Amino acid sequence: MNWDSLFADRTQYMKRSTVREILKLTARPEVISFAGGLPAPELFPVERIRQAADTVLAERGPEVLQYSTTEGMPELRELIARRLSHGKFQVHPDNILITSGSQQAVDMLARIFLNEGDGVIVENPTYVGMMTSWRPFQLRFTAVPTDGDGMIVDELEPLLADHPKLMYAIPTFQNPQGTTLTRQRRAQLAALIARYNLPFIEDDPYGELRYSGDPAPSVLAMEAEHRGATGLDGSVIYCGTFSKVLTPGLRIGWVAAALPVIDKLVQVKQATDLHTSTFNQYVTYEVARDEAFLEAHIANLRDVYRQRRDLMLATMEEHFPEEVTWTRPEGGLFLMVTMPEHLNARDVLKLALAKDVAFVPCDDFFIGDTGKNTFRLNFSNARPERIVEGIKRLGATLKEVV
Amino acid sequence: MNWDSLFADRTQYMKRSTVREILKLTARPEVISFAGGLPAPELFPVERIRQAADTVLAERGPEVLQYSTTEGMPELRELIARRLSHGKFQVHPDNILITSGSQQAVDMLARIFLNEGDGVIVENPTYVGMMTSWRPFQLRFTAVPTDGDGMIVDELEPLLADHPKLMYAIPTFQNPQGTTLTRQRRAQLAALIARYNLPFIEDDPYGELRYSGDPAPSVLAMEAEHRGATGLDGSVIYCGTFSKVLTPGLRIGWVAAALPVIDKLVQVKQATDLHTSTFNQYVTYEVARDEAFLEAHIANLRDVYRQRRDLMLATMEEHFPEEVTWTRPEGGLFLMVTMPEHLNARDVLKLALAKDVAFVPCDDFFIGDTGKNTFRLNFSNARPERIVEGIKRLGATLKEVV
């Protein structure tokens, strides 16, 4: 069989995710990996999930194991809508679609919006998992430059003259940089979105994981406030997930959007996988409906991850050579390191792996031929002693090459 | 916002699944529904799944709730490979990809194989869920006629001269007809597939649910046997699922295929949803690895569904008008009814719903402008007394219109 001749043209634009391939290299337990976007497994509320699974199976077993609606479990959609509502801005459960993780939301949004060759605006660097999904559409990506305060919104408006189909960004604790759009820039962005009716995908997997600084409202909420809207009827499409605040293994994410968008997404979701696991939706709801528990759990995550972030930053300060710089995130799971221009992070990764320490080179996160000298570090997954040891080894590696 | 002007061109070929929209009409408990492809929820092994969820969370909690590999849980892939292997034909775990239900397999196969306008061969009628997913690719569907013994393979070979990209079929207990390709026709089909290197998607969600007649090997196995192959390296791509033999609510399906196909599917799966729920894979494995339990459970399903099929057929015989004919399946979940040509099943459905009984009109399952006088009945979901009552009401409806 000559399979290669049979695959669709779009498959030539597909490739295995760099991140997921590096994760395979780091499976050996002696490797200290800062590569994955993994939450700390020792913090998973395993007992609570055990109770929840037991309860929903005991009380509603046949129902939780049956096929269910494409839109998702009504009670879970209500809970999410309530959590997104603030003051006058009230999100309705009909504005929520449950997805199989937020990657599925990003993928389905491409299927409903993108024609081949469409123009799309993204931050530079941007989330590589979006690129993995969207690359086969052969889009024209236009990059908004970023600095330590997120995207430079002043540079966005000129790009809108080109009538892009939509814009995608992670405004809060961005992947890979960890940076956050300031409140002032959010206001500026919200005004632009409203003025241009710009479809704006706000991907927000990390928003609840803030360790320092002042919280800023979502772009979704600020755009509604800018228009004085009381419901979700604007052009912001918000993607959320329970993966980072509960567990990723249940694959429960969601999209919040205007009704015509939800309606189209439901059609795609029916074609894609009929619906998200009924069982996992019930388990997630059973855990999350105890909002006191959920808030306490998230507060604990914040405490632990704050310590790990601070420990990583302090250890980097001590052991990294001065030619190297990095971001200082107020939340999320990642920070990004920039080496001198002449260094290539893929070469450095080989040296680091020889010392049993791993990270993700960021070149695939960049639009254009830049970023080869950058890499991403995750600080949520490794325990403190391994953070210290891993950063020391990485510092030694960097000192050999700078 | 004028969303309609923003949606991708392909969305004009999307529509909500007829079946899933009818399911919403049948949510009232007083409606006796033969519409869905639902297993009997009272037969779900709820206690066993409760134990399994408890065990995997107690023993490996952090691991079962974490992100995991795109390919799927190794032990589950081994178990599936073992169950597909017979005699000399040995399937390797690397030939298996775990999917979020078999709908996802069908959807991802389109993404790796189909260019716009490609020619695809299907049975007529064929599975509407495949059409829901594949329609946006604007394919040229060519239909192989069917009779009570499945597709008429004699009529397939001339169609291959047109170099179709691939073929899709449900050879065993087809949806919607319930018919099964005979062993002799399978041999003929296997020979054609091998001779033409025809990529053939064997969708087999119901294969283990046989109530009468002699079992026939899968087309996958027969094609390998025809070539004397000992491994999975031919052009048959096999889609299976635990939805019908355990529960659909866990959304665990799989694809078994040659390695280059699995490799491409892994790339798409990374883009689509990263991986199938880790938790649900562990729970499914924990239940299914007790093969004595699994076999006994499937044997029980067969007993109950056989009784329901027989009861439905006997009640139809007694209460349906003689102008109406239907298939007599040896397994699966469905049979198909054909009314006189002048009747439209959508009109009849309205009359039936007024009597609180429901089915699925089959026109959307047909290629071309035929099948308006046909509908599908599910016999696995309703309890015996409701089967009798529902078929009586349907018989009365039919007698009013023929």
PDB file of N, CA and C in Angstrom, chain B residues 66-125:
ATOM      1  N   GLN B  66      -4.371  12.628  34.961  1.00  0.00           N
ATOM      2  CA  GLN B  66      -3.394  13.507  34.285  1.00  0.00           C
ATOM      3  C   GLN B  66      -3.585  13.432  32.764  1.00  0.00           C
ATOM      4  N   TYR B  67      -2.981  14.385  32.048  1.00  0.00           N
ATOM      5  CA  TYR B  67      -2.840  14.259  30.603  1.00  0.00           C
ATOM      6  C   TYR B  67      -2.174  12.924  30.280  1.00  0.00           C
ATOM      7  N   SER B  68      -2.454  12.397  29.089  1.00  0.00           N
ATOM      8  CA  SER B  68      -1.819  11.139  28.698  1.00  0.00           C
ATOM      9  C   SER B  68      -1.535  11.143  27.200  1.00  0.00           C
ATOM     10  N   THR B  69      -0.990  10.039  26.698  1.00  0.00           N
ATOM     11  CA  THR B  69      -0.535  10.028  25.310  1.00  0.00           C
ATOM     12  C   THR B  69      -1.710  10.037  24.332  1.00  0.00           C
ATOM     13  N   THR B  70      -1.460  10.606  23.169  1.00  0.00           N
ATOM     14  CA  THR B  70      -2.484  10.691  22.126  1.00  0.00           C
ATOM     15  C   THR B  70      -2.910   9.306  21.658  1.00  0.00           C
ATOM     16  N   GLU B  71      -1.977   8.376  21.566  1.00  0.00           N
ATOM     17  CA  GLU B  71      -2.276   7.048  21.040  1.00  0.00           C
ATOM     18  C   GLU B  71      -3.251   6.287  21.929  1.00  0.00           C
ATOM     19  N   GLY B  72      -3.189   6.524  23.239  1.00  0.00           N
ATOM     20  CA  GLY B  72      -4.077   5.845  24.168  1.00  0.00           C
ATOM     21  C   GLY B  72      -3.330   4.986  25.157  1.00  0.00           C
ATOM     22  N   MET B  73      -4.065   4.501  26.171  1.00  0.00           N
ATOM     23  CA  MET B  73      -3.487   3.706  27.257  1.00  0.00           C
ATOM     24  C   MET B  73      -2.912   2.399  26.697  1.00  0.00           C
ATOM     25  N   PRO B  74      -1.627   2.127  26.931  1.00  0.00           N
ATOM     26  CA  PRO B  74      -1.017   0.928  26.323  1.00  0.00           C
ATOM     27  C   PRO B  74      -1.758  -0.377  26.639  1.00  0.00           C
ATOM     28  N   GLU B  75      -2.166  -0.553  27.896  1.00  0.00           N
ATOM     29  CA  GLU B  75      -2.837  -1.813  28.246  1.00  0.00           C
ATOM     30  C   GLU B  75      -4.152  -1.985  27.492  1.00  0.00           C
ATOM     31  N   LEU B  76      -4.871  -0.889  27.306  1.00  0.00           N
ATOM     32  CA  LEU B  76      -6.152  -0.975  26.594  1.00  0.00           C
ATOM     33  C   LEU B  76      -5.907  -1.293  25.119  1.00  0.00           C
ATOM     34  N   ARG B  77      -4.871  -0.683  24.546  1.00  0.00           N
ATOM     35  CA  ARG B  77      -4.549  -0.977  23.142  1.00  0.00           C
ATOM     36  C   ARG B  77      -4.134  -2.444  22.985  1.00  0.00           C
ATOM     37  N   GLU B  78      -3.403  -2.966  23.975  1.00  0.00           N
ATOM     38  CA  GLU B  78      -3.029  -4.390  23.932  1.00  0.00           C
ATOM     39  C   GLU B  78      -4.252  -5.287  23.979  1.00  0.00           C
ATOM     40  N   LEU B  79      -5.172  -4.945  24.879  1.00  0.00           N
ATOM     41  CA  LEU B  79      -6.383  -5.762  25.025  1.00  0.00           C
ATOM     42  C   LEU B  79      -7.181  -5.780  23.716  1.00  0.00           C
ATOM     43  N   ILE B  80      -7.323  -4.622  23.101  1.00  0.00           N
ATOM     44  CA  ILE B  80      -8.089  -4.538  21.844  1.00  0.00           C
ATOM     45  C   ILE B  80      -7.368  -5.308  20.742  1.00  0.00           C
ATOM     46  N   ALA B  81      -6.051  -5.147  20.669  1.00  0.00           N
ATOM     47  CA  ALA B  81      -5.278  -5.864  19.646  1.00  0.00           C
ATOM     48  C   ALA B  81      -5.451  -7.373  19.817  1.00  0.00           C
ATOM     49  N   ARG B  82      -5.429  -7.816  21.063  1.00  0.00           N
ATOM     50  CA  ARG B  82      -5.577  -9.244  21.339  1.00  0.00           C
ATOM     51  C   ARG B  82      -6.951  -9.739  20.898  1.00  0.00           C
ATOM     52  N   ARG B  83      -7.980  -8.944  21.177  1.00  0.00           N
ATOM     53  CA  ARG B  83      -9.333  -9.368  20.821  1.00  0.00           C
ATOM     54  C   ARG B  83      -9.555  -9.395  19.305  1.00  0.00           C
ATOM     55  N   LEU B  84      -8.786  -8.601  18.574  1.00  0.00           N
ATOM     56  CA  LEU B  84      -8.925  -8.584  17.109  1.00  0.00           C
ATOM     57  C   LEU B  84      -8.078  -9.668  16.439  1.00  0.00           C
ATOM     58  N   SER B  85      -7.131 -10.239  17.177  1.00  0.00           N
ATOM     59  CA  SER B  85      -6.235 -11.239  16.607  1.00  0.00           C
ATOM     60  C   SER B  85      -6.898 -12.613  16.627  1.00  0.00           C
ATOM     61  N   HIS B  86      -6.704 -13.365  15.545  1.00  0.00           N
ATOM     62  CA  HIS B  86      -7.219 -14.734  15.503  1.00  0.00           C
ATOM     63  C   HIS B  86      -6.245 -15.575  14.715  1.00  0.00           C
ATOM     64  N   GLY B  87      -5.786 -16.653  15.319  1.00  0.00           N
ATOM     65  CA  GLY B  87      -4.906 -17.577  14.600  1.00  0.00           C
ATOM     66  C   GLY B  87      -3.663 -16.864  14.096  1.00  0.00           C
ATOM     67  N   LYS B  88      -3.423 -16.990  12.784  1.00  0.00           N
ATOM     68  CA  LYS B  88      -2.210 -16.415  12.206  1.00  0.00           C
ATOM     69  C   LYS B  88      -2.255 -14.894  12.128  1.00  0.00           C
ATOM     70  N   PHE B  89      -3.496 -14.333  12.124  1.00  0.00           N
ATOM     71  CA  PHE B  89      -3.654 -12.887  11.964  1.00  0.00           C
ATOM     72  C   PHE B  89      -3.500 -12.220  13.327  1.00  0.00           C
ATOM     73  N   GLN B  90      -2.334 -11.602  13.542  1.00  0.00           N
ATOM     74  CA  GLN B  90      -2.025 -11.006  14.840  1.00  0.00           C
ATOM     75  C   GLN B  90      -1.950  -9.482  14.717  1.00  0.00           C
ATOM     76  N   VAL B  91      -2.829  -8.810  15.443  1.00  0.00           N
ATOM     77  CA  VAL B  91      -2.829  -7.343  15.440  1.00  0.00           C
ATOM     78  C   VAL B  91      -1.905  -6.861  16.553  1.00  0.00           C
ATOM     79  N   HIS B  92      -1.060  -5.874  16.223  1.00  0.00           N
ATOM     80  CA  HIS B  92      -0.116  -5.327  17.199  1.00  0.00           C
ATOM     81  C   HIS B  92      -0.742  -4.099  17.878  1.00  0.00           C
ATOM     82  N   PRO B  93      -0.460  -3.872  19.166  1.00  0.00           N
ATOM     83  CA  PRO B  93      -1.006  -2.674  19.837  1.00  0.00           C
ATOM     84  C   PRO B  93      -0.682  -1.367  19.114  1.00  0.00           C
ATOM     85  N   ASP B  94       0.456  -1.320  18.394  1.00  0.00           N
ATOM     86  CA  ASP B  94       0.785  -0.103  17.643  1.00  0.00           C
ATOM     87  C   ASP B  94      -0.206   0.168  16.504  1.00  0.00           C
ATOM     88  N   ASN B  95      -0.981  -0.852  16.134  1.00  0.00           N
ATOM     89  CA  ASN B  95      -1.997  -0.666  15.102  1.00  0.00           C
ATOM     90  C   ASN B  95      -3.298  -0.078  15.655  1.00  0.00           C
ATOM     91  N   ILE B  96      -3.326   0.198  16.959  1.00  0.00           N
ATOM     92  CA  ILE B  96      -4.569   0.658  17.600  1.00  0.00           C
ATOM     93  C   ILE B  96      -4.411   2.098  18.079  1.00  0.00           C
ATOM     94  N   LEU B  97      -5.401   2.922  17.760  1.00  0.00           N
ATOM     95  CA  LEU B  97      -5.509   4.269  18.312  1.00  0.00           C
ATOM     96  C   LEU B  97      -6.839   4.364  19.053  1.00  0.00           C
ATOM     97  N   ILE B  98      -6.788   4.819  20.301  1.00  0.00           N
ATOM     98  CA  ILE B  98      -8.029   4.995  21.070  1.00  0.00           C
ATOM     99  C   ILE B  98      -8.667   6.329  20.672  1.00  0.00           C
ATOM    100  N   THR B  99      -9.966   6.309  20.440  1.00  0.00           N
ATOM    101  CA  THR B  99     -10.686   7.518  20.033  1.00  0.00           C
ATOM    102  C   THR B  99     -11.815   7.826  21.018  1.00  0.00           C
ATOM    103  N   SER B 100     -12.315   9.061  20.934  1.00  0.00           N
ATOM    104  CA  SER B 100     -13.436   9.465  21.785  1.00  0.00           C
ATOM    105  C   SER B 100     -14.733   9.025  21.101  1.00  0.00           C
ATOM    106  N   GLY B 101     -15.016   7.736  21.220  1.00  0.00           N
ATOM    107  CA  GLY B 101     -16.143   7.131  20.507  1.00  0.00           C
ATOM    108  C   GLY B 101     -15.779   6.860  19.060  1.00  0.00           C
ATOM    109  N   SER B 102     -16.544   5.984  18.389  1.00  0.00           N
ATOM    110  CA  SER B 102     -16.141   5.661  17.018  1.00  0.00           C
ATOM    111  C   SER B 102     -16.576   6.753  16.045  1.00  0.00           C
ATOM    112  N   GLN B 103     -17.508   7.620  16.443  1.00  0.00           N
ATOM    113  CA  GLN B 103     -17.810   8.783  15.585  1.00  0.00           C
ATOM    114  C   GLN B 103     -16.541   9.589  15.339  1.00  0.00           C
ATOM    115  N   GLN B 104     -15.709   9.729  16.370  1.00  0.00           N
ATOM    116  CA  GLN B 104     -14.474  10.493  16.185  1.00  0.00           C
ATOM    117  C   GLN B 104     -13.547   9.818  15.180  1.00  0.00           C
ATOM    118  N   ALA B 105     -13.536   8.491  15.191  1.00  0.00           N
ATOM    119  CA  ALA B 105     -12.699   7.773  14.224  1.00  0.00           C
ATOM    120  C   ALA B 105     -13.159   8.089  12.805  1.00  0.00           C
ATOM    121  N   VAL B 106     -14.461   8.017  12.588  1.00  0.00           N
ATOM    122  CA  VAL B 106     -15.025   8.284  11.262  1.00  0.00           C
ATOM    123  C   VAL B 106     -14.701   9.717  10.839  1.00  0.00           C
ATOM    124  N   ASP B 107     -14.803  10.638  11.779  1.00  0.00           N
ATOM    125  CA  ASP B 107     -14.539  12.048  11.483  1.00  0.00           C
ATOM    126  C   ASP B 107     -13.058  12.292  11.176  1.00  0.00           C
ATOM    127  N   MET B 108     -12.174  11.686  11.956  1.00  0.00           N
ATOM    128  CA  MET B 108     -10.736  11.898  11.741  1.00  0.00           C
ATOM    129  C   MET B 108     -10.266  11.236  10.443  1.00  0.00           C
ATOM    130  N   LEU B 109     -10.868  10.112  10.085  1.00  0.00           N
ATOM    131  CA  LEU B 109     -10.487   9.464   8.827  1.00  0.00           C
ATOM    132  C   LEU B 109     -10.788  10.383   7.646  1.00  0.00           C
ATOM    133  N   ALA B 110     -11.910  11.094   7.722  1.00  0.00           N
ATOM    134  CA  ALA B 110     -12.202  12.071   6.659  1.00  0.00           C
ATOM    135  C   ALA B 110     -11.098  13.114   6.577  1.00  0.00           C
ATOM    136  N   ARG B 111     -10.648  13.574   7.732  1.00  0.00           N
ATOM    137  CA  ARG B 111      -9.655  14.650   7.733  1.00  0.00           C
ATOM    138  C   ARG B 111      -8.309  14.218   7.166  1.00  0.00           C
ATOM    139  N   ILE B 112      -7.977  12.940   7.309  1.00  0.00           N
ATOM    140  CA  ILE B 112      -6.678  12.523   6.756  1.00  0.00           C
ATOM    141  C   ILE B 112      -6.767  12.069   5.295  1.00  0.00           C
ATOM    142  N   PHE B 113      -7.954  11.666   4.840  1.00  0.00           N
ATOM    143  CA  PHE B 113      -8.035  11.119   3.477  1.00  0.00           C
ATOM    144  C   PHE B 113      -8.680  12.036   2.438  1.00  0.00           C
ATOM    145  N   LEU B 114      -9.648  12.841   2.829  1.00  0.00           N
ATOM    146  CA  LEU B 114     -10.553  13.393   1.835  1.00  0.00           C
ATOM    147  C   LEU B 114     -10.203  14.812   1.406  1.00  0.00           C
ATOM    148  N   ASN B 115      -9.945  14.957   0.126  1.00  0.00           N
ATOM    149  CA  ASN B 115      -9.907  16.274  -0.493  1.00  0.00           C
ATOM    150  C   ASN B 115     -11.313  16.614  -0.974  1.00  0.00           C
ATOM    151  N   GLU B 116     -11.578  17.896  -1.127  1.00  0.00           N
ATOM    152  CA  GLU B 116     -12.875  18.304  -1.657  1.00  0.00           C
ATOM    153  C   GLU B 116     -13.119  17.648  -3.003  1.00  0.00           C
ATOM    154  N   GLY B 117     -14.326  17.108  -3.170  1.00  0.00           N
ATOM    155  CA  GLY B 117     -14.705  16.536  -4.454  1.00  0.00           C
ATOM    156  C   GLY B 117     -14.270  15.096  -4.668  1.00  0.00           C
ATOM    157  N   ASP B 118     -13.608  14.492  -3.682  1.00  0.00           N
ATOM    158  CA  ASP B 118     -13.181  13.092  -3.833  1.00  0.00           C
ATOM    159  C   ASP B 118     -14.385  12.166  -4.021  1.00  0.00           C
ATOM    160  N   GLY B 119     -14.130  11.054  -4.697  1.00  0.00           N
ATOM    161  CA  GLY B 119     -15.151  10.026  -4.852  1.00  0.00           C
ATOM    162  C   GLY B 119     -15.074   9.010  -3.722  1.00  0.00           C
ATOM    163  N   VAL B 120     -16.220   8.676  -3.161  1.00  0.00           N
ATOM    164  CA  VAL B 120     -16.294   7.752  -2.041  1.00  0.00           C
ATOM    165  C   VAL B 120     -17.441   6.782  -2.302  1.00  0.00           C
ATOM    166  N   ILE B 121     -17.176   5.497  -2.044  1.00  0.00           N
ATOM    167  CA  ILE B 121     -18.224   4.492  -2.253  1.00  0.00           C
ATOM    168  C   ILE B 121     -18.843   4.113  -0.908  1.00  0.00           C
ATOM    169  N   VAL B 122     -20.162   4.081  -0.883  1.00  0.00           N
ATOM    170  CA  VAL B 122     -20.870   3.692   0.344  1.00  0.00           C
ATOM    171  C   VAL B 122     -22.023   2.762  -0.016  1.00  0.00           C
ATOM    172  N   GLU B 123     -22.523   2.087   1.010  1.00  0.00           N
ATOM    173  CA  GLU B 123     -23.759   1.324   0.832  1.00  0.00           C
ATOM    174  C   GLU B 123     -24.917   2.310   0.682  1.00  0.00           C
ATOM    175  N   ASN B 124     -25.993   1.859   0.066  1.00  0.00           N
ATOM    176  CA  ASN B 124     -27.182   2.697  -0.020  1.00  0.00           C
ATOM    177  C   ASN B 124     -28.374   1.910   0.532  1.00  0.00           C
ATOM    178  N   PRO B 125     -28.931   2.343   1.659  1.00  0.00           N
ATOM    179  CA  PRO B 125     -28.589   3.489   2.502  1.00  0.00           C
ATOM    180  C   PRO B 125     -27.304   3.253   3.294  1.00  0.00           C
TER     181      PRO B 125
END
